[in-house]
């Protein structure tokens, strides 16, 4: 026979003590222990090629920088590898269910990415002559039409760059409206205790005092407390609906009526609009202003923290005060109203350079066209169905904060089921990482002890929901069975073990600096 | 040493009151990472914010239990906020106030009353 | 519907598990009056092909900057972005992740933010930088608010060379907070005018360099005057490539530097998303807005990164937060960091020199056009010219020759009385043919 001499074992050896195994280099299998770019000796490298200019910058004299900047460079293959290696240390919606309540981590269609990159959108200058940007202006006009129709509101300001920026837009419009009516003395904004932190922060940012409104035992705004606190000093209330407990405010129409009767405006935080889009119009609820997070309801990607977009729909009462610019139809085409004059004489001003998050507008509009009104309605229904399914499946092992009645798009649990186990909400969340899931939103809303807020979204299949509920059920059983170390030491299997946030905050190191003893080829920039 | 329901403690020497937070409060806060102490010369009324103590996930106001003028602040907490956790009722003091009304001090709880109060929480 | 995984059978089974008869049972809390039974007066769902067709038709009605000679700047610049940048930012792990609240499974995003912060600190010559703001204009407004917190003063002085949009945004925000904003008269080269407005009530002075007319200024003397009065100097830069050639804000005495980072890694996008750069002296770090990423160790002592100093932020401090910002420009920060890493110090300096050189060539050629006057004495890659007649009309006229000539200053500030001023920019993407075409068209139209 022709004897092969390249035989080698093709079955694994005995497993050994693999759980305690560590590598010699700090790598974890394919996950490299990746250095910072500043540690790669790239002080004279570059990944670009330019023709060198003919002339120097001698005309600028001593305006020119002489000291080194302190920027390393990498060749293209090195840069590619560095960032791809880093990417592999991230969880992502494309990898598994990402149940961050209030954050709406849903699938991001790639068609939308492709559309935003069409040269006619991606390579369009904001100050290019408007005769050369008619398609962009028309897209903004159509997006505005969809947003107004879906919310039942007469006007929309597109320029706010994110949800919190939208809140700012709404409150500035409210402030301007009060001032126009001689009601500028109104200084208080009412906010439920369960509100997103951005609500009180925004109110304070524009100079309002914040008063909290109590919540009822069933997780809604306490009408009696609201009535008691509505006074001629109140400028607005800010209510999230569906609220941060994942519940629809049953008395929403009465809340609006009481607010208006007191001469105040109703700002609705629209972060959870995805639960009702296509089924409920906020305009029918008495809302005066509401921001819409395009990066939540209309699925523009979160990108590790942004960018977002936060258009604000406005009632007739507030529309005249909307920020510039906005798009109007002008004869055959469209134009931007950019100055505070004529039709924009009452605007409260400008919130951003240029016109807002066009790249997000394109993505959101593509998302709307893809879904249509039937698809959007199905989005809301499936989001609510998925959340109630999780609530039903996990209620036997965890304690829902509001067990009676359905939830909307997110299921909220408290930590009473962990009592006596020695496991906290934080530990439980970290153990979820070892099971391959991103933790839910923890300790928010503040009104529920040890809160665990789970938002699956409509883009999860039943199989993925079952896989998720199975994992959480096993974890809950383990916690109750006294397997405490599984939780308190978690995560064990993630790219990193639990990080020391105390050290980070006590001795902040916010930039890389050369080790004092090391010889650095490039001094860092002067102070 | 006297105590408040907001978990501040006060030690009075002459007309100077030293103020900090109790061991119970320090434990509840978790690891203290930053303390903002008041400027010397600032006058505060009882109930006003006197200092801010921060853990990683929370920022808590420390209220002046007594009215007075700040005569000294514990600036060493700037570099060593962990002192608040290690010795909350001694080295972890925040500020010293020159007070005018000793009656405010007398009205505060003594140790026994404070311990009883903690039992009700 | 291609984006919705549930089948009718799934839905029926799940309703059974929940104990609901129909989906409507899950919406019982919605008041009857607010239930929308019928569909909206909008189209039904559409396939990928139809959507692509509709969007492409809209895109085709725009003239991209790359379609021909193009000279617009004024706070947004056409630069070449290496293909690697867009490839990496479209990776699922970066594109479809959230704010890194769980650091153990977000080290990719966090390490990039740490690298970003370090790059921005180096570029601006300051000690600390945050993980980004929405854009340069909102970063400018936030810087003014921060100066108010640091100095506990209410007055801000804005230079007349500050981009009019930036001035407007700052006025909108700071006015609501009760600040007193003084904007100096618009002038092409008069940053020193702010000196006379600084007094003991001044929280900050805001100066842009290169300014909206492209003029580069050494702000060291303004810094000294501000500091002597106990005020802060905020330096604004809307063209981040200029950091590669010019003295940094920190080197000239700035306390806070803010900028628009769009030029590095981020496309024009018709104005957004962009990326706000925000850097400051370390002693002010607790008054900074926005997210900060810091270094620490994990339970086994390995180096890692976390969001830190969060007690400044809205989700903890609520009404006492330094800002209400939550979502920022994370993915644009990634794009910035990748592009800046590809450039490195050498590439950035070359890129900056190339931009400056192209702009000088443009100036030489335009200066030779009869009727054109060059207004900006010292500039980086953008300058102002005076044209015969209204700049807006010249721009419209040159469109017929296929040239987008620049931004009429009147578009940014119609009340400044500068209708004949045109802002023109050149970058590494500007060719000699582009410059020649511009000059030829301008000669033809102004003759």
PDB file of C-alpha atoms in Angstrom, chain A residues 1-227:
ATOM      1  CA  UNK A   1       0.000   0.000   0.000  1.00  0.00           C
ATOM      2  CA  UNK A   2       0.994   3.587  -0.383  1.00  0.00           C
ATOM      3  CA  UNK A   3       1.501   4.458   3.222  1.00  0.00           C
ATOM      4  CA  UNK A   4       0.422   7.964   4.304  1.00  0.00           C
ATOM      5  CA  UNK A   5       2.651   9.331   7.011  1.00  0.00           C
ATOM      6  CA  UNK A   6       0.605  12.393   7.812  1.00  0.00           C
ATOM      7  CA  UNK A   7      -1.866  10.715  10.132  1.00  0.00           C
ATOM      8  CA  UNK A   8      -2.777  12.562  13.272  1.00  0.00           C
ATOM      9  CA  UNK A   9      -5.495  12.178  15.908  1.00  0.00           C
ATOM     10  CA  UNK A  10      -8.895  13.303  14.636  1.00  0.00           C
ATOM     11  CA  UNK A  11     -10.769  12.864  17.896  1.00  0.00           C
ATOM     12  CA  UNK A  12     -10.309  15.186  20.867  1.00  0.00           C
ATOM     13  CA  UNK A  13      -8.331  13.915  23.818  1.00  0.00           C
ATOM     14  CA  UNK A  14      -9.944  13.729  27.252  1.00  0.00           C
ATOM     15  CA  UNK A  15     -11.387  17.107  28.177  1.00  0.00           C
ATOM     16  CA  UNK A  16      -9.140  17.812  31.162  1.00  0.00           C
ATOM     17  CA  UNK A  17      -9.809  20.772  33.390  1.00  0.00           C
ATOM     18  CA  UNK A  18     -10.804  23.116  30.610  1.00  0.00           C
ATOM     19  CA  UNK A  19     -12.808  25.486  32.761  1.00  0.00           C
ATOM     20  CA  UNK A  20      -9.714  26.646  34.620  1.00  0.00           C
ATOM     21  CA  UNK A  21      -7.595  26.911  31.500  1.00  0.00           C
ATOM     22  CA  UNK A  22      -5.998  30.214  30.647  1.00  0.00           C
ATOM     23  CA  UNK A  23      -3.849  31.143  27.680  1.00  0.00           C
ATOM     24  CA  UNK A  24      -0.243  32.231  27.974  1.00  0.00           C
ATOM     25  CA  UNK A  25      -0.774  35.497  26.104  1.00  0.00           C
ATOM     26  CA  UNK A  26      -4.065  36.833  27.421  1.00  0.00           C
ATOM     27  CA  UNK A  27      -5.913  35.797  24.261  1.00  0.00           C
ATOM     28  CA  UNK A  28      -9.141  33.795  24.568  1.00  0.00           C
ATOM     29  CA  UNK A  29      -9.024  31.529  21.581  1.00  0.00           C
ATOM     30  CA  UNK A  30      -9.835  33.672  18.581  1.00  0.00           C
ATOM     31  CA  UNK A  31     -10.307  36.743  20.789  1.00  0.00           C
ATOM     32  CA  UNK A  32      -6.971  38.551  20.829  1.00  0.00           C
ATOM     33  CA  UNK A  33      -5.723  40.649  23.710  1.00  0.00           C
ATOM     34  CA  UNK A  34      -5.673  43.707  21.457  1.00  0.00           C
ATOM     35  CA  UNK A  35      -3.365  46.602  22.259  1.00  0.00           C
ATOM     36  CA  UNK A  36      -4.321  50.237  21.888  1.00  0.00           C
ATOM     37  CA  UNK A  37      -3.267  51.924  18.650  1.00  0.00           C
ATOM     38  CA  UNK A  38      -0.939  54.041  20.765  1.00  0.00           C
ATOM     39  CA  UNK A  39       0.992  50.937  21.773  1.00  0.00           C
ATOM     40  CA  UNK A  40       1.670  49.630  18.258  1.00  0.00           C
ATOM     41  CA  UNK A  41       4.773  51.638  17.372  1.00  0.00           C
ATOM     42  CA  UNK A  42       2.947  53.350  14.529  1.00  0.00           C
ATOM     43  CA  UNK A  43       4.355  56.828  15.086  1.00  0.00           C
ATOM     44  CA  UNK A  44       5.656  57.053  11.544  1.00  0.00           C
ATOM     45  CA  UNK A  45       3.162  54.815   9.762  1.00  0.00           C
ATOM     46  CA  UNK A  46       0.262  55.703   7.566  1.00  0.00           C
ATOM     47  CA  UNK A  47      -2.497  53.858   5.736  1.00  0.00           C
ATOM     48  CA  UNK A  48      -3.057  56.522   3.066  1.00  0.00           C
ATOM     49  CA  UNK A  49      -1.106  57.739   0.050  1.00  0.00           C
ATOM     50  CA  UNK A  50      -1.204  61.371  -0.997  1.00  0.00           C
ATOM     51  CA  UNK A  51       0.633  63.275  -3.654  1.00  0.00           C
ATOM     52  CA  UNK A  52       2.723  65.784  -1.786  1.00  0.00           C
ATOM     53  CA  UNK A  53       1.854  69.446  -2.284  1.00  0.00           C
ATOM     54  CA  UNK A  54       4.128  71.745  -4.241  1.00  0.00           C
ATOM     55  CA  UNK A  55       4.314  74.437  -1.630  1.00  0.00           C
ATOM     56  CA  UNK A  56       4.733  74.566   2.101  1.00  0.00           C
ATOM     57  CA  UNK A  57       2.602  76.522   4.549  1.00  0.00           C
ATOM     58  CA  UNK A  58       5.122  79.289   5.027  1.00  0.00           C
ATOM     59  CA  UNK A  59       2.415  81.873   4.351  1.00  0.00           C
ATOM     60  CA  UNK A  60       0.892  81.050   7.740  1.00  0.00           C
ATOM     61  CA  UNK A  61       4.069  81.774   9.692  1.00  0.00           C
ATOM     62  CA  UNK A  62       3.866  80.896  13.360  1.00  0.00           C
ATOM     63  CA  UNK A  63       0.197  79.908  13.126  1.00  0.00           C
ATOM     64  CA  UNK A  64       1.558  76.537  12.066  1.00  0.00           C
ATOM     65  CA  UNK A  65       1.888  73.759  14.564  1.00  0.00           C
ATOM     66  CA  UNK A  66       5.448  72.651  15.248  1.00  0.00           C
ATOM     67  CA  UNK A  67       5.247  70.199  18.163  1.00  0.00           C
ATOM     68  CA  UNK A  68       4.256  66.589  17.440  1.00  0.00           C
ATOM     69  CA  UNK A  69       0.541  65.898  17.710  1.00  0.00           C
ATOM     70  CA  UNK A  70       0.866  62.425  19.203  1.00  0.00           C
ATOM     71  CA  UNK A  71      -1.136  60.420  16.661  1.00  0.00           C
ATOM     72  CA  UNK A  72      -0.067  56.920  15.698  1.00  0.00           C
ATOM     73  CA  UNK A  73      -0.934  55.558  12.262  1.00  0.00           C
ATOM     74  CA  UNK A  74      -1.362  52.046  10.905  1.00  0.00           C
ATOM     75  CA  UNK A  75      -1.095  50.571   7.441  1.00  0.00           C
ATOM     76  CA  UNK A  76      -4.417  49.407   6.027  1.00  0.00           C
ATOM     77  CA  UNK A  77      -4.010  45.697   6.877  1.00  0.00           C
ATOM     78  CA  UNK A  78      -2.974  46.524  10.424  1.00  0.00           C
ATOM     79  CA  UNK A  79      -5.876  48.942  10.867  1.00  0.00           C
ATOM     80  CA  UNK A  80      -8.349  46.446   9.444  1.00  0.00           C
ATOM     81  CA  UNK A  81      -7.158  43.769  11.823  1.00  0.00           C
ATOM     82  CA  UNK A  82      -7.172  46.076  14.834  1.00  0.00           C
ATOM     83  CA  UNK A  83     -10.758  47.184  14.396  1.00  0.00           C
ATOM     84  CA  UNK A  84     -12.097  43.799  13.339  1.00  0.00           C
ATOM     85  CA  UNK A  85     -10.504  42.217  16.401  1.00  0.00           C
ATOM     86  CA  UNK A  86     -12.117  44.862  18.578  1.00  0.00           C
ATOM     87  CA  UNK A  87     -15.484  44.365  16.907  1.00  0.00           C
ATOM     88  CA  UNK A  88     -15.483  40.747  18.021  1.00  0.00           C
ATOM     89  CA  UNK A  89     -15.616  41.843  21.642  1.00  0.00           C
ATOM     90  CA  UNK A  90     -19.059  43.414  21.185  1.00  0.00           C
ATOM     91  CA  UNK A  91     -22.495  41.952  21.532  1.00  0.00           C
ATOM     92  CA  UNK A  92     -24.890  43.031  18.766  1.00  0.00           C
ATOM     93  CA  UNK A  93     -28.503  42.648  17.747  1.00  0.00           C
ATOM     94  CA  UNK A  94     -27.273  40.653  14.761  1.00  0.00           C
ATOM     95  CA  UNK A  95     -25.900  38.041  17.196  1.00  0.00           C
ATOM     96  CA  UNK A  96     -28.784  37.470  19.606  1.00  0.00           C
ATOM     97  CA  UNK A  97     -31.808  38.960  21.292  1.00  0.00           C
ATOM     98  CA  UNK A  98     -30.786  42.272  22.907  1.00  0.00           C
ATOM     99  CA  UNK A  99     -33.563  42.875  25.445  1.00  0.00           C
ATOM    100  CA  UNK A 100     -32.681  46.368  26.668  1.00  0.00           C
ATOM    101  CA  UNK A 101     -35.985  47.776  27.848  1.00  0.00           C
ATOM    102  CA  UNK A 102     -36.704  51.309  26.632  1.00  0.00           C
ATOM    103  CA  UNK A 103     -33.912  51.060  24.044  1.00  0.00           C
ATOM    104  CA  UNK A 104     -35.731  49.081  21.330  1.00  0.00           C
ATOM    105  CA  UNK A 105     -32.974  46.953  19.876  1.00  0.00           C
ATOM    106  CA  UNK A 106     -34.608  45.619  16.735  1.00  0.00           C
ATOM    107  CA  UNK A 107     -33.225  44.322  13.465  1.00  0.00           C
ATOM    108  CA  UNK A 108     -31.664  46.993  11.255  1.00  0.00           C
ATOM    109  CA  UNK A 109     -32.520  46.283   7.594  1.00  0.00           C
ATOM    110  CA  UNK A 110     -29.435  46.551   5.400  1.00  0.00           C
ATOM    111  CA  UNK A 111     -31.425  47.973   2.517  1.00  0.00           C
ATOM    112  CA  UNK A 112     -31.646  51.149   4.593  1.00  0.00           C
ATOM    113  CA  UNK A 113     -27.866  51.300   4.886  1.00  0.00           C
ATOM    114  CA  UNK A 114     -27.532  50.905   1.138  1.00  0.00           C
ATOM    115  CA  UNK A 115     -30.048  53.679   0.469  1.00  0.00           C
ATOM    116  CA  UNK A 116     -28.362  56.136   2.837  1.00  0.00           C
ATOM    117  CA  UNK A 117     -25.127  55.568   0.950  1.00  0.00           C
ATOM    118  CA  UNK A 118     -26.490  56.497  -2.456  1.00  0.00           C
ATOM    119  CA  UNK A 119     -24.323  59.375  -3.630  1.00  0.00           C
ATOM    120  CA  UNK A 120     -27.417  61.556  -3.987  1.00  0.00           C
ATOM    121  CA  UNK A 121     -27.869  61.385  -0.205  1.00  0.00           C
ATOM    122  CA  UNK A 122     -24.505  60.463   1.290  1.00  0.00           C
ATOM    123  CA  UNK A 123     -22.414  62.837  -0.815  1.00  0.00           C
ATOM    124  CA  UNK A 124     -24.797  65.777  -0.645  1.00  0.00           C
ATOM    125  CA  UNK A 125     -23.579  69.020   0.906  1.00  0.00           C
ATOM    126  CA  UNK A 126     -26.047  70.709   3.295  1.00  0.00           C
ATOM    127  CA  UNK A 127     -25.414  74.155   1.828  1.00  0.00           C
ATOM    128  CA  UNK A 128     -25.466  73.083  -1.803  1.00  0.00           C
ATOM    129  CA  UNK A 129     -27.875  75.202  -3.845  1.00  0.00           C
ATOM    130  CA  UNK A 130     -31.410  74.001  -3.154  1.00  0.00           C
ATOM    131  CA  UNK A 131     -32.065  73.554  -6.840  1.00  0.00           C
ATOM    132  CA  UNK A 132     -29.505  70.713  -6.671  1.00  0.00           C
ATOM    133  CA  UNK A 133     -31.033  69.023  -3.607  1.00  0.00           C
ATOM    134  CA  UNK A 134     -34.688  68.716  -4.577  1.00  0.00           C
ATOM    135  CA  UNK A 135     -34.771  64.948  -4.059  1.00  0.00           C
ATOM    136  CA  UNK A 136     -33.465  65.337  -0.522  1.00  0.00           C
ATOM    137  CA  UNK A 137     -35.978  68.046   0.306  1.00  0.00           C
ATOM    138  CA  UNK A 138     -38.774  65.934  -1.112  1.00  0.00           C
ATOM    139  CA  UNK A 139     -37.667  62.995   1.014  1.00  0.00           C
ATOM    140  CA  UNK A 140     -37.768  65.205   4.111  1.00  0.00           C
ATOM    141  CA  UNK A 141     -41.224  66.400   3.113  1.00  0.00           C
ATOM    142  CA  UNK A 142     -42.470  62.837   2.639  1.00  0.00           C
ATOM    143  CA  UNK A 143     -40.941  61.666   5.910  1.00  0.00           C
ATOM    144  CA  UNK A 144     -42.678  64.579   7.627  1.00  0.00           C
ATOM    145  CA  UNK A 145     -45.945  63.544   6.026  1.00  0.00           C
ATOM    146  CA  UNK A 146     -45.620  59.976   7.302  1.00  0.00           C
ATOM    147  CA  UNK A 147     -44.733  61.135  10.810  1.00  0.00           C
ATOM    148  CA  UNK A 148     -47.642  63.569  10.913  1.00  0.00           C
ATOM    149  CA  UNK A 149     -50.094  60.996   9.592  1.00  0.00           C
ATOM    150  CA  UNK A 150     -48.964  58.221  11.927  1.00  0.00           C
ATOM    151  CA  UNK A 151     -49.183  60.503  14.951  1.00  0.00           C
ATOM    152  CA  UNK A 152     -52.259  62.489  13.929  1.00  0.00           C
ATOM    153  CA  UNK A 153     -50.388  65.733  14.539  1.00  0.00           C
ATOM    154  CA  UNK A 154     -50.366  68.780  12.242  1.00  0.00           C
ATOM    155  CA  UNK A 155     -46.665  69.693  12.297  1.00  0.00           C
ATOM    156  CA  UNK A 156     -43.248  68.186  12.751  1.00  0.00           C
ATOM    157  CA  UNK A 157     -39.777  69.570  13.453  1.00  0.00           C
ATOM    158  CA  UNK A 158     -37.231  67.262  11.828  1.00  0.00           C
ATOM    159  CA  UNK A 159     -33.962  68.831  12.966  1.00  0.00           C
ATOM    160  CA  UNK A 160     -33.488  67.472  16.542  1.00  0.00           C
ATOM    161  CA  UNK A 161     -30.586  65.053  16.550  1.00  0.00           C
ATOM    162  CA  UNK A 162     -31.745  62.525  19.156  1.00  0.00           C
ATOM    163  CA  UNK A 163     -34.513  61.857  21.648  1.00  0.00           C
ATOM    164  CA  UNK A 164     -33.169  64.151  24.345  1.00  0.00           C
ATOM    165  CA  UNK A 165     -32.607  66.854  21.742  1.00  0.00           C
ATOM    166  CA  UNK A 166     -36.233  66.372  20.717  1.00  0.00           C
ATOM    167  CA  UNK A 167     -37.328  66.859  24.314  1.00  0.00           C
ATOM    168  CA  UNK A 168     -35.369  70.086  24.299  1.00  0.00           C
ATOM    169  CA  UNK A 169     -37.158  71.101  21.104  1.00  0.00           C
ATOM    170  CA  UNK A 170     -40.567  70.388  22.616  1.00  0.00           C
ATOM    171  CA  UNK A 171     -39.883  72.285  25.829  1.00  0.00           C
ATOM    172  CA  UNK A 172     -38.419  75.266  23.967  1.00  0.00           C
ATOM    173  CA  UNK A 173     -41.577  75.411  21.841  1.00  0.00           C
ATOM    174  CA  UNK A 174     -43.677  75.247  25.005  1.00  0.00           C
ATOM    175  CA  UNK A 175     -41.615  77.969  26.643  1.00  0.00           C
ATOM    176  CA  UNK A 176     -41.977  80.190  23.557  1.00  0.00           C
ATOM    177  CA  UNK A 177     -45.736  79.587  23.443  1.00  0.00           C
ATOM    178  CA  UNK A 178     -46.134  80.543  27.094  1.00  0.00           C
ATOM    179  CA  UNK A 179     -44.026  83.654  26.627  1.00  0.00           C
ATOM    180  CA  UNK A 180     -46.113  84.665  23.614  1.00  0.00           C
ATOM    181  CA  UNK A 181     -49.249  84.396  25.741  1.00  0.00           C
ATOM    182  CA  UNK A 182     -47.814  86.377  28.636  1.00  0.00           C
ATOM    183  CA  UNK A 183     -47.448  83.185  30.640  1.00  0.00           C
ATOM    184  CA  UNK A 184     -43.670  83.271  30.853  1.00  0.00           C
ATOM    185  CA  UNK A 185     -43.854  83.148  34.647  1.00  0.00           C
ATOM    186  CA  UNK A 186     -44.756  79.450  34.531  1.00  0.00           C
ATOM    187  CA  UNK A 187     -41.645  77.761  35.872  1.00  0.00           C
ATOM    188  CA  UNK A 188     -42.547  74.219  36.776  1.00  0.00           C
ATOM    189  CA  UNK A 189     -42.531  71.019  34.774  1.00  0.00           C
ATOM    190  CA  UNK A 190     -44.251  67.958  36.229  1.00  0.00           C
ATOM    191  CA  UNK A 191     -42.517  64.633  35.625  1.00  0.00           C
ATOM    192  CA  UNK A 192     -43.481  61.195  36.930  1.00  0.00           C
ATOM    193  CA  UNK A 193     -40.940  59.440  39.138  1.00  0.00           C
ATOM    194  CA  UNK A 194     -40.725  56.662  36.578  1.00  0.00           C
ATOM    195  CA  UNK A 195     -39.584  59.013  33.787  1.00  0.00           C
ATOM    196  CA  UNK A 196     -36.429  58.664  31.726  1.00  0.00           C
ATOM    197  CA  UNK A 197     -33.606  60.715  33.238  1.00  0.00           C
ATOM    198  CA  UNK A 198     -33.554  62.867  30.134  1.00  0.00           C
ATOM    199  CA  UNK A 199     -36.983  64.363  31.021  1.00  0.00           C
ATOM    200  CA  UNK A 200     -35.982  66.127  34.254  1.00  0.00           C
ATOM    201  CA  UNK A 201     -32.529  66.857  32.813  1.00  0.00           C
ATOM    202  CA  UNK A 202     -34.077  68.571  29.790  1.00  0.00           C
ATOM    203  CA  UNK A 203     -36.538  70.562  31.880  1.00  0.00           C
ATOM    204  CA  UNK A 204     -33.710  71.791  34.090  1.00  0.00           C
ATOM    205  CA  UNK A 205     -31.550  72.505  31.017  1.00  0.00           C
ATOM    206  CA  UNK A 206     -34.069  75.073  29.782  1.00  0.00           C
ATOM    207  CA  UNK A 207     -34.411  76.605  33.226  1.00  0.00           C
ATOM    208  CA  UNK A 208     -37.534  74.918  34.575  1.00  0.00           C
ATOM    209  CA  UNK A 209     -37.989  73.556  38.079  1.00  0.00           C
ATOM    210  CA  UNK A 210     -38.949  69.905  38.196  1.00  0.00           C
ATOM    211  CA  UNK A 211     -41.692  68.499  40.415  1.00  0.00           C
ATOM    212  CA  UNK A 212     -42.292  64.778  40.533  1.00  0.00           C
ATOM    213  CA  UNK A 213     -45.730  63.230  40.195  1.00  0.00           C
ATOM    214  CA  UNK A 214     -46.509  60.087  42.137  1.00  0.00           C
ATOM    215  CA  UNK A 215     -47.401  56.767  40.609  1.00  0.00           C
ATOM    216  CA  UNK A 216     -50.283  54.494  41.484  1.00  0.00           C
ATOM    217  CA  UNK A 217     -49.869  50.921  42.650  1.00  0.00           C
ATOM    218  CA  UNK A 218     -50.696  49.715  39.167  1.00  0.00           C
ATOM    219  CA  UNK A 219     -47.847  51.666  37.593  1.00  0.00           C
ATOM    220  CA  UNK A 220     -49.647  54.668  36.153  1.00  0.00           C
ATOM    221  CA  UNK A 221     -49.688  58.424  36.781  1.00  0.00           C
ATOM    222  CA  UNK A 222     -51.561  59.211  40.015  1.00  0.00           C
ATOM    223  CA  UNK A 223     -54.355  61.482  38.757  1.00  0.00           C
ATOM    224  CA  UNK A 224     -55.120  62.877  42.204  1.00  0.00           C
ATOM    225  CA  UNK A 225     -51.492  63.834  42.714  1.00  0.00           C
ATOM    226  CA  UNK A 226     -51.340  65.342  39.228  1.00  0.00           C
ATOM    227  CA  UNK A 227     -54.434  67.416  39.892  1.00  0.00           C
TER     228      UNK A 227
END
